[in-house]
Amino acid sequence: MTTKNSTTHQPLLLKAIVFFLLFTVEFTFAQAALTASGGEAVGDGGSLSYTIGQVDYIQASGSGGTASQGVQQAFTITVLGNDDFSSIEL
């Protein structure tokens, strides 16, 4: 047997749960970093995202190699002095 008091609190409890979920999602960040500067460069050849001054990153090493965790990882292009590939432009 249910009383009138318990059935009237169910919609209020449901509203409270929905409000709590919406409120917590508002302050959840998937990837966020405190950086000095950053942006995105777009050109005919593609686009590039960059950040300057990433505060922290984590590097884990194991038998299979290393893995770095952070907002953006460094990717270095090294140009070698070889004239055999003159058709490739970097």
Coordinates of C-alpha atoms in Angstrom, one line a residue:
M1 CA 0.0 0.0 0.0
T2 CA 1.5 3.3 -1.0
T3 CA 0.7 6.5 0.7
K4 CA 0.0 9.8 -1.0
N5 CA 3.1 11.3 0.5
S6 CA 5.5 8.8 -1.2
T7 CA 3.9 9.1 -4.6
T8 CA 4.1 12.9 -4.6
H9 CA 7.8 12.8 -3.9
Q10 CA 8.6 10.6 -7.0
P11 CA 8.4 13.4 -9.6
L12 CA 10.4 15.7 -7.3
L13 CA 13.1 13.1 -6.9
L14 CA 13.2 12.5 -10.7
K15 CA 13.5 16.3 -11.3
A16 CA 16.3 16.4 -8.7
I17 CA 18.2 13.6 -10.4
V18 CA 17.9 15.1 -13.9
F19 CA 19.0 18.5 -12.6
F20 CA 22.0 17.0 -10.9
L21 CA 23.0 15.1 -14.1
L22 CA 22.7 18.2 -16.2
F23 CA 24.5 20.3 -13.7
T24 CA 27.5 18.0 -13.5
V25 CA 27.8 17.5 -17.2
E26 CA 28.1 21.3 -17.6
F27 CA 31.4 21.2 -15.6
T28 CA 32.9 18.1 -17.1
F29 CA 35.8 18.5 -19.5
A30 CA 37.1 15.7 -21.8
Q31 CA 40.4 17.2 -22.7
A32 CA 41.4 20.5 -21.1
A33 CA 44.8 22.1 -20.6
L34 CA 46.2 25.3 -19.2
T35 CA 48.3 26.7 -22.0
A36 CA 50.0 30.0 -22.7
S37 CA 48.7 30.2 -26.3
G38 CA 47.5 28.1 -29.2
G39 CA 45.4 28.0 -32.3
E40 CA 44.9 26.5 -35.7
A41 CA 46.6 27.2 -39.0
V42 CA 44.7 26.4 -42.2
G43 CA 46.2 26.4 -45.7
D44 CA 45.9 24.8 -49.1
G45 CA 47.9 21.7 -48.0
G46 CA 45.8 21.0 -44.8
S47 CA 45.4 22.3 -41.3
L48 CA 47.6 22.3 -38.1
S49 CA 46.5 22.7 -34.5
Y50 CA 49.1 23.9 -32.0
T51 CA 49.5 24.8 -28.4
I52 CA 52.3 26.7 -26.7
G53 CA 53.2 26.1 -23.1
Q54 CA 51.4 22.8 -22.2
V55 CA 51.9 22.5 -18.4
D56 CA 52.0 18.8 -17.9
Y57 CA 52.2 15.4 -19.7
I58 CA 52.7 11.8 -18.7
Q59 CA 55.0 9.3 -20.4
A60 CA 54.7 5.6 -19.6
S61 CA 57.4 3.1 -20.7
G62 CA 57.1 -0.6 -21.1
S63 CA 58.5 -3.6 -23.0
G64 CA 56.6 -2.6 -26.2
G65 CA 57.8 1.0 -26.2
T66 CA 56.6 4.3 -24.7
A67 CA 53.3 6.1 -24.7
S68 CA 52.8 9.8 -24.0
Q69 CA 49.6 11.2 -22.7
G70 CA 48.8 14.9 -23.1
V71 CA 46.6 17.3 -24.9
Q72 CA 48.7 17.3 -28.1
Q73 CA 51.7 15.3 -28.9
A74 CA 54.8 16.5 -30.7
F75 CA 55.3 15.4 -34.3
T76 CA 58.7 16.3 -35.7
I77 CA 59.4 16.3 -39.4
T78 CA 63.1 15.9 -40.2
V79 CA 64.4 16.9 -43.6
L80 CA 67.4 14.8 -44.7
G81 CA 69.9 16.1 -47.2
N82 CA 69.1 13.6 -50.0
D83 CA 68.6 14.9 -53.5
D84 CA 67.2 11.6 -54.8
F85 CA 63.7 12.7 -53.7
S86 CA 63.5 16.1 -55.3
S87 CA 59.7 15.7 -56.1
I88 CA 58.8 15.5 -52.4
E89 CA 58.3 18.9 -50.8
L90 CA 58.0 19.4 -47.0

